[in-house]
Coordinates of C-alpha atoms in Angstrom, one line a residue:
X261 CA -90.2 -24.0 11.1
X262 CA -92.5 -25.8 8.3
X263 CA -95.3 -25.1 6.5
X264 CA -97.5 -26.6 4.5
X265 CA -100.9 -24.4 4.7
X266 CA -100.2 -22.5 1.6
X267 CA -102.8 -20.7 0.1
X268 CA -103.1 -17.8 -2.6
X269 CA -101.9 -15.2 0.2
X270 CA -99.0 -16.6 1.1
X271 CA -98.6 -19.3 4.0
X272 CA -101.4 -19.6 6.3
X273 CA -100.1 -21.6 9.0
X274 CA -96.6 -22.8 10.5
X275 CA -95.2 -25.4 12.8
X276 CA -92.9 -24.2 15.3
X277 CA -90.2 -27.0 17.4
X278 CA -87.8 -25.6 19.9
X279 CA -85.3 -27.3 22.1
X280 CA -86.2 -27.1 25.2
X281 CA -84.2 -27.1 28.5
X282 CA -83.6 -30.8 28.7
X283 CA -82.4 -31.1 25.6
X284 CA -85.7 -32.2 23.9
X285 CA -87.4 -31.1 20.5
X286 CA -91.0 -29.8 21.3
X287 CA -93.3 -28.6 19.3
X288 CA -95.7 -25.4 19.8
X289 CA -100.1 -25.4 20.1
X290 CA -101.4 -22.4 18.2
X291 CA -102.0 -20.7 21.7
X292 CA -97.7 -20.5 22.6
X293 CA -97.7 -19.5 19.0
X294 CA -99.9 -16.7 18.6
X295 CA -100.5 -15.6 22.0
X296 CA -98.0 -16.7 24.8
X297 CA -95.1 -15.8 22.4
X298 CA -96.6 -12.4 22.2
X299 CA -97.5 -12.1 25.5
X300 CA -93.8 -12.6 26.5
X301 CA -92.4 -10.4 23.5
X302 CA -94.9 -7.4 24.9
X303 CA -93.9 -7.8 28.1
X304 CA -90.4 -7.9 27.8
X305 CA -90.5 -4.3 25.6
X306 CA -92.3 -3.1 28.0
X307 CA -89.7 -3.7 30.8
X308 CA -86.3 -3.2 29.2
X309 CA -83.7 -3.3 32.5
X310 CA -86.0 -6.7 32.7
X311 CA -84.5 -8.0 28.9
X312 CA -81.6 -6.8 30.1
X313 CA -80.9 -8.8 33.4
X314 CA -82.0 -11.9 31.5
X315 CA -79.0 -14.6 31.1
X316 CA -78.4 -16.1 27.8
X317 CA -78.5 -20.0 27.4
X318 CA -77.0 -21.7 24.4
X319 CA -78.9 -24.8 23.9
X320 CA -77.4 -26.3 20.6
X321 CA -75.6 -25.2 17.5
X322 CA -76.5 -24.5 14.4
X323 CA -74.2 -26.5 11.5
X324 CA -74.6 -25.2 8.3
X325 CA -72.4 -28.0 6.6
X326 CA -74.2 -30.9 7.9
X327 CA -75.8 -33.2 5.3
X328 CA -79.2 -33.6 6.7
X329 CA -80.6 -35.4 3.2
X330 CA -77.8 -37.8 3.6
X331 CA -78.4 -38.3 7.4
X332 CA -82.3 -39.1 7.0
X333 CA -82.2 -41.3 3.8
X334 CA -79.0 -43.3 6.3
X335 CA -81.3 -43.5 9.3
X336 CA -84.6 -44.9 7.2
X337 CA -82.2 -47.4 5.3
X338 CA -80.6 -48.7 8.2
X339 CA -83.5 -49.4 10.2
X340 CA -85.4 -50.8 7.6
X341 CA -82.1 -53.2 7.3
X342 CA -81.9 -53.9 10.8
X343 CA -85.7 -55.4 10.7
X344 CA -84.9 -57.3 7.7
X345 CA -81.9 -59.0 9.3
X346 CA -83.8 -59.7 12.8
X347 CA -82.3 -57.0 14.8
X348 CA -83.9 -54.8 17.1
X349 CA -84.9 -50.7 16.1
X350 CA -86.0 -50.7 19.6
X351 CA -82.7 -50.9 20.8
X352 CA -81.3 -48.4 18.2
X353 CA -84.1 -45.9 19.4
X354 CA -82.8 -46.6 22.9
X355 CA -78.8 -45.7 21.6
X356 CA -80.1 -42.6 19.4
X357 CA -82.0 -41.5 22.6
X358 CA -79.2 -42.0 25.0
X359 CA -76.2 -40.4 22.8
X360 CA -78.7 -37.1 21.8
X361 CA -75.3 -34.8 21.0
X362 CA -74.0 -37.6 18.9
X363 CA -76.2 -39.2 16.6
X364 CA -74.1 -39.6 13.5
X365 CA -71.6 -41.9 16.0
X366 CA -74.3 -44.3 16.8
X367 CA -75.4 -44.6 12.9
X368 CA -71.9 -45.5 12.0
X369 CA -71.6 -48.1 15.0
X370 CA -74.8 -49.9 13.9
X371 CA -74.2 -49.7 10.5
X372 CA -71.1 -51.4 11.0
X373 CA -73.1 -54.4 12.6
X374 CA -75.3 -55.2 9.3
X375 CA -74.5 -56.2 5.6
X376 CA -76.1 -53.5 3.0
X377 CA -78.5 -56.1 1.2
X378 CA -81.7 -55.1 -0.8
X379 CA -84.7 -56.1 1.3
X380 CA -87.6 -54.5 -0.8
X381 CA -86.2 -56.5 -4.0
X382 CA -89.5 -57.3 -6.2
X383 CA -91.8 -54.7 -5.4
X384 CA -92.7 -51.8 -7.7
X385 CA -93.7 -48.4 -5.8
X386 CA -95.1 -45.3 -7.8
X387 CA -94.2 -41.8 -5.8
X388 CA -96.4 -38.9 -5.9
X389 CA -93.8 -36.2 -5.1
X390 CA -95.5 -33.1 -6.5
X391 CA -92.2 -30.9 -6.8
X392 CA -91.4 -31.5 -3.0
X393 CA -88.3 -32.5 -1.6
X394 CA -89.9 -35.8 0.0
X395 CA -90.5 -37.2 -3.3
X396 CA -86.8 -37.1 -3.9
X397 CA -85.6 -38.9 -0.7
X398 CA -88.4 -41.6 -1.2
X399 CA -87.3 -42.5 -4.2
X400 CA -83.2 -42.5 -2.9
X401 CA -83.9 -44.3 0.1
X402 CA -86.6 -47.2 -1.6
X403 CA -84.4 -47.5 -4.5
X404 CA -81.4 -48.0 -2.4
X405 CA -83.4 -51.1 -0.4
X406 CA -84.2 -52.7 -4.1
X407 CA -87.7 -51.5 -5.0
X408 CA -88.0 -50.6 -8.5
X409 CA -89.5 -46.6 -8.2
X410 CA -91.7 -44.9 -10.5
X411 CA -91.9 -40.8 -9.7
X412 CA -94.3 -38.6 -10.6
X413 CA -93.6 -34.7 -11.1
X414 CA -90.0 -35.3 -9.4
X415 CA -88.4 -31.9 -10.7
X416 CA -88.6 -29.7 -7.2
X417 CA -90.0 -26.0 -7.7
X418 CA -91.3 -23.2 -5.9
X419 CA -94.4 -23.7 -5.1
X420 CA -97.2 -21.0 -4.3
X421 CA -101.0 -20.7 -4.2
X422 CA -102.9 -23.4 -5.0
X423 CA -101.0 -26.8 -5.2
X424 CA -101.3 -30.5 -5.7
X425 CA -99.2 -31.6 -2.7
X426 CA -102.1 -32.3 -0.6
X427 CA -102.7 -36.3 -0.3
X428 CA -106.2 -35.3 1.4
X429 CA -107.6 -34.1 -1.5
X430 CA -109.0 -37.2 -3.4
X431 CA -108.7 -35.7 -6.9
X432 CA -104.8 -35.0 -6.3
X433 CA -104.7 -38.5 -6.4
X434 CA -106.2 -38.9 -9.7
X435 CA -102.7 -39.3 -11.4
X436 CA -101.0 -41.3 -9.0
X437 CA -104.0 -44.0 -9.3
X438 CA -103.3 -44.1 -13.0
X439 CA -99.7 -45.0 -13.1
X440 CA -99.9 -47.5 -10.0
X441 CA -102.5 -49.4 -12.7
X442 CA -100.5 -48.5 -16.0
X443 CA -97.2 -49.7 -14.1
X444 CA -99.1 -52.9 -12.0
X445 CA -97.4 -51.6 -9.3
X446 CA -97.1 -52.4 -5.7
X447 CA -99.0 -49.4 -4.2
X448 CA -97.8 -46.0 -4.3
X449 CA -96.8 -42.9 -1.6
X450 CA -98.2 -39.1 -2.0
X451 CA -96.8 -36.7 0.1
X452 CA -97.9 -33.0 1.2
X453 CA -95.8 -29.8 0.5
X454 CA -93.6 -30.0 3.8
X455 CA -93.0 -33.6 4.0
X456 CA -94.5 -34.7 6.9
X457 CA -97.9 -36.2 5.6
X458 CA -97.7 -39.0 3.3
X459 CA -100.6 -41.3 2.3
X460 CA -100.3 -45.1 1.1
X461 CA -101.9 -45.7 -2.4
X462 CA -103.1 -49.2 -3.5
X463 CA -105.3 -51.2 -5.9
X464 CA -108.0 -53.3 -5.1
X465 CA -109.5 -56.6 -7.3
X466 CA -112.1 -54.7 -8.0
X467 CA -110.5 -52.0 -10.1
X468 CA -111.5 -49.6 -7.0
X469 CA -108.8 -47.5 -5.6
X470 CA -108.4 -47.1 -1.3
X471 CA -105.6 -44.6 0.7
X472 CA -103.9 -46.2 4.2
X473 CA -103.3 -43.3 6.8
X474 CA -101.5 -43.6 9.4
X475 CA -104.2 -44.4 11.9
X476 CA -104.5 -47.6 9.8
X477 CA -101.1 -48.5 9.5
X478 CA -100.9 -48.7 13.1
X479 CA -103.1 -51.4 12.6
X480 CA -101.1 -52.6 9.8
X481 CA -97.8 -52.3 11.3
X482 CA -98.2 -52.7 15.3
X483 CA -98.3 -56.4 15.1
X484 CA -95.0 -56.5 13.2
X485 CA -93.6 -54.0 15.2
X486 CA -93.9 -56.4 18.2
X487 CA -92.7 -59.6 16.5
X488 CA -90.3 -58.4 14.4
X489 CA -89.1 -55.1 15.5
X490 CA -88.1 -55.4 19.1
X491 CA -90.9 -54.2 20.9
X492 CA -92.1 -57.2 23.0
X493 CA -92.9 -55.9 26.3
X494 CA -92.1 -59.4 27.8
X495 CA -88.7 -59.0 26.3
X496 CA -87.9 -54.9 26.8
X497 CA -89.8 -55.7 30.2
X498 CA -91.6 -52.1 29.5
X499 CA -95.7 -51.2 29.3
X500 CA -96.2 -51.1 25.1
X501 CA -99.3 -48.0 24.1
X502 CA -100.1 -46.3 21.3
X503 CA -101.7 -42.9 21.0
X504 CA -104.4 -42.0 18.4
X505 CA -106.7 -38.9 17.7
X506 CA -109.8 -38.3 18.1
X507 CA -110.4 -38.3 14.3
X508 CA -108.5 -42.1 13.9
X509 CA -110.3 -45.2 13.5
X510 CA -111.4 -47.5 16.9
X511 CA -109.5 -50.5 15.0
X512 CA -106.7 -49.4 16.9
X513 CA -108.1 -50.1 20.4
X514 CA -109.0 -53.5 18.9
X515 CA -106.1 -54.4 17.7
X516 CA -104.5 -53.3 21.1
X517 CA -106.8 -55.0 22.8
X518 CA -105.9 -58.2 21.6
X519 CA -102.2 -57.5 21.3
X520 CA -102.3 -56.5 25.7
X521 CA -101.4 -52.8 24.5
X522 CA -102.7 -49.6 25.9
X523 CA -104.6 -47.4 23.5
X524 CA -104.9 -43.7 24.5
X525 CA -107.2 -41.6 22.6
X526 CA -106.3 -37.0 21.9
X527 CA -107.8 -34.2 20.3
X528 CA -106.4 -34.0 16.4
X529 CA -103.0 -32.0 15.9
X530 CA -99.9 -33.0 16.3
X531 CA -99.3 -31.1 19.9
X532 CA -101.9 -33.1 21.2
X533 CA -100.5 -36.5 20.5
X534 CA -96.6 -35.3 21.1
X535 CA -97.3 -34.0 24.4
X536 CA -99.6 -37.3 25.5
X537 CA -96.7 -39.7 24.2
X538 CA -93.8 -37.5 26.3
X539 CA -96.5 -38.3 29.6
X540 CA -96.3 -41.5 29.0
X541 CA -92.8 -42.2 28.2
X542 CA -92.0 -40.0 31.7
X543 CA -94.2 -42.8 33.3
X544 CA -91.9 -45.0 31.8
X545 CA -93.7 -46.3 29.0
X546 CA -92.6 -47.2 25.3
X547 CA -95.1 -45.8 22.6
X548 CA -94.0 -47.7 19.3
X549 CA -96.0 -46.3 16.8
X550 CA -98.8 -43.1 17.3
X551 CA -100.7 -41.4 14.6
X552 CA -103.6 -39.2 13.0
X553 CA -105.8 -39.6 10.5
X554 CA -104.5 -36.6 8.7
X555 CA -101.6 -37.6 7.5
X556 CA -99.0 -37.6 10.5
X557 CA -97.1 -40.2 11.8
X558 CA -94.9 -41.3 14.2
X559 CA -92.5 -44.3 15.2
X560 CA -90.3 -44.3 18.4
X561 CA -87.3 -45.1 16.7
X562 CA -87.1 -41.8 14.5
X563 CA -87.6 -39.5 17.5
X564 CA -90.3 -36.5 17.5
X565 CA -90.3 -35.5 14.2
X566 CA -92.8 -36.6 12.1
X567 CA -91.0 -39.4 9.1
X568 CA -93.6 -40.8 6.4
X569 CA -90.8 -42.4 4.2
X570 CA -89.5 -44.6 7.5
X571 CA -93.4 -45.7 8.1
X572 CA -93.9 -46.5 4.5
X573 CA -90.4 -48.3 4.4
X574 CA -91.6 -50.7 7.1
X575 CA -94.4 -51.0 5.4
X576 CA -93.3 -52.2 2.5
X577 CA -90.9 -54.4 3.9
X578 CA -93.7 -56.2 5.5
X579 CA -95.6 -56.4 2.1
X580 CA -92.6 -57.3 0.5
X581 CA -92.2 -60.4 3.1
X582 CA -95.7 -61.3 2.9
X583 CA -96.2 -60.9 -1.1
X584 CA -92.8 -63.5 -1.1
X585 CA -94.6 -66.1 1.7
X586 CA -98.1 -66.1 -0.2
X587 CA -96.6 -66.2 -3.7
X588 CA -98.6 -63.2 -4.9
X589 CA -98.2 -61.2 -7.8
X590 CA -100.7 -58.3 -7.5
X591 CA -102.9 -56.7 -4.8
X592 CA -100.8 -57.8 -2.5
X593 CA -102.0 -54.9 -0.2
X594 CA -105.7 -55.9 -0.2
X595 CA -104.6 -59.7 0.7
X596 CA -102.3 -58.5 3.5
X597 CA -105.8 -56.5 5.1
X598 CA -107.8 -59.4 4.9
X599 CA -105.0 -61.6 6.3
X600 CA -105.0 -59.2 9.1
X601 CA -108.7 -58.8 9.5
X602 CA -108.9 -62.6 9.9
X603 CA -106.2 -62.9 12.6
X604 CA -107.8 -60.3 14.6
X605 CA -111.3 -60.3 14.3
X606 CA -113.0 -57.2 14.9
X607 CA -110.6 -54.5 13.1
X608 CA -112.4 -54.3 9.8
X609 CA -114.3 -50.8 9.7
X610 CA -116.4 -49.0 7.3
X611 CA -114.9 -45.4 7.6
X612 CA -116.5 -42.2 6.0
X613 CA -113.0 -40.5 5.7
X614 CA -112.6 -37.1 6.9
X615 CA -115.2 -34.6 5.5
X616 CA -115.6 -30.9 5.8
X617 CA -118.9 -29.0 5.5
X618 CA -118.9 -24.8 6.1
X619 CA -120.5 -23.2 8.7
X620 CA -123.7 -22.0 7.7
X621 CA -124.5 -18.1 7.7
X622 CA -127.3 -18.8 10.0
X623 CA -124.7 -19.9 12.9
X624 CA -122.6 -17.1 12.6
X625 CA -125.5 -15.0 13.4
X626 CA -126.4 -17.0 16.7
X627 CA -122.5 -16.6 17.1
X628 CA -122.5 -13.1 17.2
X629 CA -125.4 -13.3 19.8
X630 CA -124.2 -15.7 22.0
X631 CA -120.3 -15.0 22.2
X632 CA -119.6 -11.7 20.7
X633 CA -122.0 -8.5 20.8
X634 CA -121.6 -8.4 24.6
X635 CA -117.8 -8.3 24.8
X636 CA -116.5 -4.7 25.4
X637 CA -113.4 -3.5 22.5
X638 CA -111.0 -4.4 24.3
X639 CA -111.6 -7.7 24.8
X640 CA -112.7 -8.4 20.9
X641 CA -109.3 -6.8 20.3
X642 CA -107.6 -9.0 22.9
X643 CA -109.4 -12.1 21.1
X644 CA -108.7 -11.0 17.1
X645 CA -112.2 -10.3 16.9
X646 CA -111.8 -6.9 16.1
X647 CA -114.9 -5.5 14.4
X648 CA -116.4 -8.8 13.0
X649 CA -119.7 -8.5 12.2
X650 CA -122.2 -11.0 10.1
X651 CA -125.0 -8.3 9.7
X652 CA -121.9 -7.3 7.2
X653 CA -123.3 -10.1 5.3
X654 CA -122.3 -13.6 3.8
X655 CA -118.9 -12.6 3.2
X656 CA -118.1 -12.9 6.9
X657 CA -117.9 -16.4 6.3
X658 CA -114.2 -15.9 4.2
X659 CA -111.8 -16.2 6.7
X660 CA -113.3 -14.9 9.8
X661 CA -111.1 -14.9 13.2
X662 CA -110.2 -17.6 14.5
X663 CA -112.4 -17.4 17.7
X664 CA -115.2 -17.1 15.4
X665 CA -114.4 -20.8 14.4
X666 CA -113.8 -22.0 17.7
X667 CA -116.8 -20.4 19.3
X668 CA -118.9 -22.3 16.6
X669 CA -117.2 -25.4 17.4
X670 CA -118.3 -25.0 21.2
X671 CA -121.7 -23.6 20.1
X672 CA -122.6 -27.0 18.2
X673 CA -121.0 -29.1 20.9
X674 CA -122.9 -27.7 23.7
X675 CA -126.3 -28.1 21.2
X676 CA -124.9 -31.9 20.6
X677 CA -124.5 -32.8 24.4
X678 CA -127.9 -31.3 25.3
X679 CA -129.9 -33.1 22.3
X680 CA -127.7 -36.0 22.0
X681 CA -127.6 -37.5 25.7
X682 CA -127.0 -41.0 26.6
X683 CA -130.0 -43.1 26.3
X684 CA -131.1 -40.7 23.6
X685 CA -133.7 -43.4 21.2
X686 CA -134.7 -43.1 18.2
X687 CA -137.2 -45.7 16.4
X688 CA -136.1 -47.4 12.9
X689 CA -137.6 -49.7 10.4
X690 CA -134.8 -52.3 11.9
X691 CA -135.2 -51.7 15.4
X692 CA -134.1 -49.2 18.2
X693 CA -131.2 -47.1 17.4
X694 CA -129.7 -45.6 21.5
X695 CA -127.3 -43.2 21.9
X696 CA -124.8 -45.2 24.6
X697 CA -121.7 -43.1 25.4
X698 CA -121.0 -39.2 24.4
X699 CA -117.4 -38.3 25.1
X700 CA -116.8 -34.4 24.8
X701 CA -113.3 -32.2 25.2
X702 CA -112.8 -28.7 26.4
X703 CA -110.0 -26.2 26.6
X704 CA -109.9 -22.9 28.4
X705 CA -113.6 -23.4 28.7
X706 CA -114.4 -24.2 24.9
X707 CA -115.3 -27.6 23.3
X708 CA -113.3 -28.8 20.9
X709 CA -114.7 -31.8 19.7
X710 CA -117.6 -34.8 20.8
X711 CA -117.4 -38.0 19.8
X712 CA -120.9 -40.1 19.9
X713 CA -121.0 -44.0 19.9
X714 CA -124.5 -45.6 19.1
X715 CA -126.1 -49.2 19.5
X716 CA -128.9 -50.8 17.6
X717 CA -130.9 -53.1 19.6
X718 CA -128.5 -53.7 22.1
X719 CA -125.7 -53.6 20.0
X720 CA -123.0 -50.9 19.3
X721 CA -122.7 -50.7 15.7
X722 CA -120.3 -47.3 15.3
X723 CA -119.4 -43.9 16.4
X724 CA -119.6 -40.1 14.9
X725 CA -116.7 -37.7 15.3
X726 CA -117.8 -34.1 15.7
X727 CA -115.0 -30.8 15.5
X728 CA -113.5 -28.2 13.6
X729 CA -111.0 -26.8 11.7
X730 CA -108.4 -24.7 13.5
X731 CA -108.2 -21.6 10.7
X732 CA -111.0 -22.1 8.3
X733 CA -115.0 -22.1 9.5
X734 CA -115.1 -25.2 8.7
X735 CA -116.5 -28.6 10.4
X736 CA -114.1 -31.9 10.5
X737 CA -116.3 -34.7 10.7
X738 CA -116.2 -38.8 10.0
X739 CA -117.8 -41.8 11.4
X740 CA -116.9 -45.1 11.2
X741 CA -118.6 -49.0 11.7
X742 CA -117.1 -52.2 12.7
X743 CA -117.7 -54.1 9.3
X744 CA -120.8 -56.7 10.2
X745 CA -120.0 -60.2 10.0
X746 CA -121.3 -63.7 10.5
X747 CA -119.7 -65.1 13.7
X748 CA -119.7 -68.3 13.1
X749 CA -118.4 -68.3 9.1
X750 CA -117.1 -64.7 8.8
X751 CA -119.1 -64.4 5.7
X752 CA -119.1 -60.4 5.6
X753 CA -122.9 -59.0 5.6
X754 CA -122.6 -56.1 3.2
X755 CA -126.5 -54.8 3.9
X756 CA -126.0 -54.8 7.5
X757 CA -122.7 -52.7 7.8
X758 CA -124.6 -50.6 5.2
X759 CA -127.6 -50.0 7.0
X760 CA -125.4 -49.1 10.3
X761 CA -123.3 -46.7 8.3
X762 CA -126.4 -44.8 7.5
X763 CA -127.9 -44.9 11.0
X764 CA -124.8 -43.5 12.0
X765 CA -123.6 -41.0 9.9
X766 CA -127.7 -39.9 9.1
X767 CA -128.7 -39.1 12.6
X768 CA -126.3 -36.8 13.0
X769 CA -125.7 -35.1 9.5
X770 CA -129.4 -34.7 9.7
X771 CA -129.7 -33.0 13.0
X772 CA -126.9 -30.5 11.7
X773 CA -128.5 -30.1 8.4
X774 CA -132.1 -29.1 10.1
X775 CA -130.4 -26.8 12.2
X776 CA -128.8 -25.0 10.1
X777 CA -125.0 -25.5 11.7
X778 CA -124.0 -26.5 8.3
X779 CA -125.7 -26.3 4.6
X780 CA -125.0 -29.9 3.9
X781 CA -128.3 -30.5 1.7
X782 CA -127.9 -27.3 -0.4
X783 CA -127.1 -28.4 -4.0
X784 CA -124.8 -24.8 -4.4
X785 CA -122.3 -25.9 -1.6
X786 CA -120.2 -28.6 -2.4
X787 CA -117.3 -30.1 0.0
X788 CA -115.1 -33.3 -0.4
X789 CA -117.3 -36.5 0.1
X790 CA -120.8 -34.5 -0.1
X791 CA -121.9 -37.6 -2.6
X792 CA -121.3 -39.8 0.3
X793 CA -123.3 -37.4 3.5
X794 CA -126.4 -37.1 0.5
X795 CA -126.8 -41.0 0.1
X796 CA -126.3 -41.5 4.0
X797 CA -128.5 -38.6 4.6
X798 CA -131.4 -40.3 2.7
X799 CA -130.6 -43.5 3.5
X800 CA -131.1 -42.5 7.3
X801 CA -134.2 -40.9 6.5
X802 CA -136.1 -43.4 5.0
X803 CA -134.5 -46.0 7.7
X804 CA -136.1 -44.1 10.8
X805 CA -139.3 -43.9 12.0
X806 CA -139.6 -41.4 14.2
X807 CA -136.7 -39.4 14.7
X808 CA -137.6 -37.3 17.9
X809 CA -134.9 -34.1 16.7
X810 CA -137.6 -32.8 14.3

């Protein structure tokens, strides 16, 4: 069990992993959490002789003396050695895979193989570990490679309520920004309360601060994990793919594109991308390297738990080795980007970041209407509904059920595909702006999120990401544009990306604005990045001439 949804009531959310019956961790969606446990609890009370005749199964052990710290912090060093000296973490994957009941053995055998050296020697790191365990084992496990570590608020405590170890939150990374400029330091790593979000820190030329998610270190890291890492697909004679979210940046797909890797695309959550990756590796693939823009991420080597401190050790062994090649001193980080936006044209991207507006009151009402007032008690007990209401008033809006959410979610999805088709025009001071591809999920009959790619004149120039938060009524949004440049000289045009980021992101934050789905205009709601949807929104405005929506 983790959690890292904490709130001032206590935890709000949990992330269950079992073992199942071949031996494998997987994790739980909501539904087997909430529900299909229940359902199963509830129905084995209700037949006891049924509980009885059932058979026990012992699938594992708990060991209460086993020195897990110790076990992670060997795992991350070793593998990051193993790259360093030219050896494959493909391969160890493979051994840790193949001897399950076992894996301490197969550390000590490979351990054996390589000489303890100091492969991150040079660079400076600053560690945002906000009283959580992660920021401890960062810090042992980079110090032990050679990098010189600078931790803030190391000292672990009980935490409750509101909190600081959230790297999503912009202004939690107010301090950490600070000391990676007082200390001229490398970049720097901020974790979240449980450990298994971390987000890479790192100063530009221009005094400007920017974050790396995961998403984008695929980008980052994929190349190296082929070259360098062991996962040719000539060599291992195996299919190479990486899995992304919805929510994750289309760099990927470029990148994997050019690299001859397949690129699958999920809903957001964790469940989503473990149990695409499992398909594919019973189809007998090998998925290096999957992620979301949240926070999580994943490499093959360190199985199906999520490990932020092994991604950002790669990580900055490859900075380390290209800060030593170039002969750079500072913003290393920014010159590795552009080094990899060269070599592979097409991956630079103006991204909006993740933003999340409320649900207005108004849509709560038409919820009510449309999913709600017909369904007998039972069935709005069944549901957690119970005896929601928003005639009650605007306070229905602080934490309603969670099929209030997700009916929203489908609600404004539905009103998306139906206004929002493909070939959909609209007319703009810089030409013709066309809808060209809507893509659209469902579960158990409910949308969950649409994702809307446009062109301008011909061209496609970006794509908006339309969903919702799980447990608050809450929108998750961001959009994204391939970064416009001359083909010929590669001389970036800043005016053009600019003016396809606000055709983008306006068109739609408009049409959500004027229908009251979300109260992104009104000056007494504020949400992370509003600054950002108000200049796009106007931008947009002023950009298009006849906008057929209103």
């Amino acid at each position: 069990l983790t959690a890292s949804h904490v709130t001032g009531e206590g935890v709000s959310g949990f992330k269950v992993t079992i073992q199942n019956q071949e031996g494998e961790l997987t994790s739980l969606s909501t539904k087997q959490i909430k529900k299909e446990s229940l359902d199963i609890v509830e129905n084995l009370l209700n037949d006891v002789n049924k509980a009885k005749k059932m058979r026990q199964v012992r699938l594992g052990s708990y060991c209460q003396d086993r020195e897990v710290d110790n076990e992670s912090k060997r795992q991350v060093i070793l593998l990051t050695e193993l790259v360093a000296q030219t050896r494959s973490i493909y391969e160890l994957g493979q051994a840790i895979r193949n001897q399950q009941d076992d894996v301490l053995s197969v550390l000590e055998k490979w351990e054996r193989g390589i000489s303890a050296t100091t492969p991150l020697k040079g660079l400076k790191i600053v560690i945002e570990a906000a009283h959580t365990p992660s920021g401890k084992l960062a810090d042992q496990i980079l110090s032990a490679l050679g990098a010189e570590v600078v931790v803030l608020h190391p000292e672990i405590r009980l935490l409750s309520g509101q909190h600081k170890a959230d790297p999503s939150k912009p202004e939690n990374l107010e301090e950490i920004k600070r000391k990676i400029e007082e200390e001229k330091a490398d970049f720097g790593l901020a974790f979240d309360l449980d450990g298994d979000r971390c987000t890479i820190v790192y100063r530009k030329k221009d005094g400007n601060f920017e974050s790396l998610p995961p998403d984008t270190l695929i980008v980052i890291l994929l190349p190296f994990l082929i070259q360098r890492c062991g996962y040719d697909s000539e060599r291992i004679n195996k299919k190479i793919a990486v899995v992304r979210d919805v929510l994750g940046t289309e760099a990927v797909d470029r990148i994997c594109a050019q690299l001859k890797v397949e690129t699958y695309q999920t809903d957001a959550g964790y469940v989503f991308l473990k149990a695409k990756v499992k398909e594919l590796r019973d189809r007998g693939y090998v998925v290096p390297i999957y992620g979301e823009s949240s926070g999580h991420g994943w490499l093959d080597v360190t199985g199906p738990i999520e490990n932020p401190i092994a991604i950002a050790a790669l990580f900055a062994l490859l900075m380390k080795e290209f800060k030593e090649a170039q002969q750079i001193k500072e913003y290393a980080v920014e010159d590795l980007l552009a080094s990899i936006s060269s070599k592979y044209p097409g991956v630079d991207y103006r991204r909006s970041g993740r933003f999340n507006p409320c649900y207005q009151y108004h849509l709560l009402k038409i919820i009510y209407r449309q999913y709600v007032a017909s369904l007998p008690e039972e069935a709005r007990c069944s549901l957690g509904l119970g005896s929601w209401n928003p005639e009650d008033g605007p306070s229905c809006l602080e934490n309603p059920p969670q099929m209030v959410i997700a009916y929203g979610k489908d609600y404004c999805i539905r009103a998306m595909l139906k206004d929002f088709p493909e070939g959909k025009e609209f007319e703009t001071q810089v030409g013709k702006l066309r809808v060209v591809k809507v893509d659209a999920y469902q579960e158990d009959g409910l949308y969950r999120y649409i994702d809307i790619r446009l062109a301008l004149n011909g061209d496609y120039i970006g794509r908006f990401i339309f969903r919702a938060s799980s447990n608050d009524p809450n929108f998750v949004c961001s959009f994204e544009v391939p970064v416009v440049a001359d083909v010929g000289t590669r001389q970036l045009d800043e005016e053009k990306t600019k003016t396809n980021f606000a055709l983008v992101g306006g068109v739609i934050l408009d049409y959500l604005d004027s229908n009251q789905f979300s109260p992104l205009s009104n000056t007494e709601v504020h949400f992370s990045g509003k600054n950002q949807v108000i200049w796009t929104m106007e931008r947009c405005r002023k950009l298009i001439i006849k906008n057929p929506m209103l």
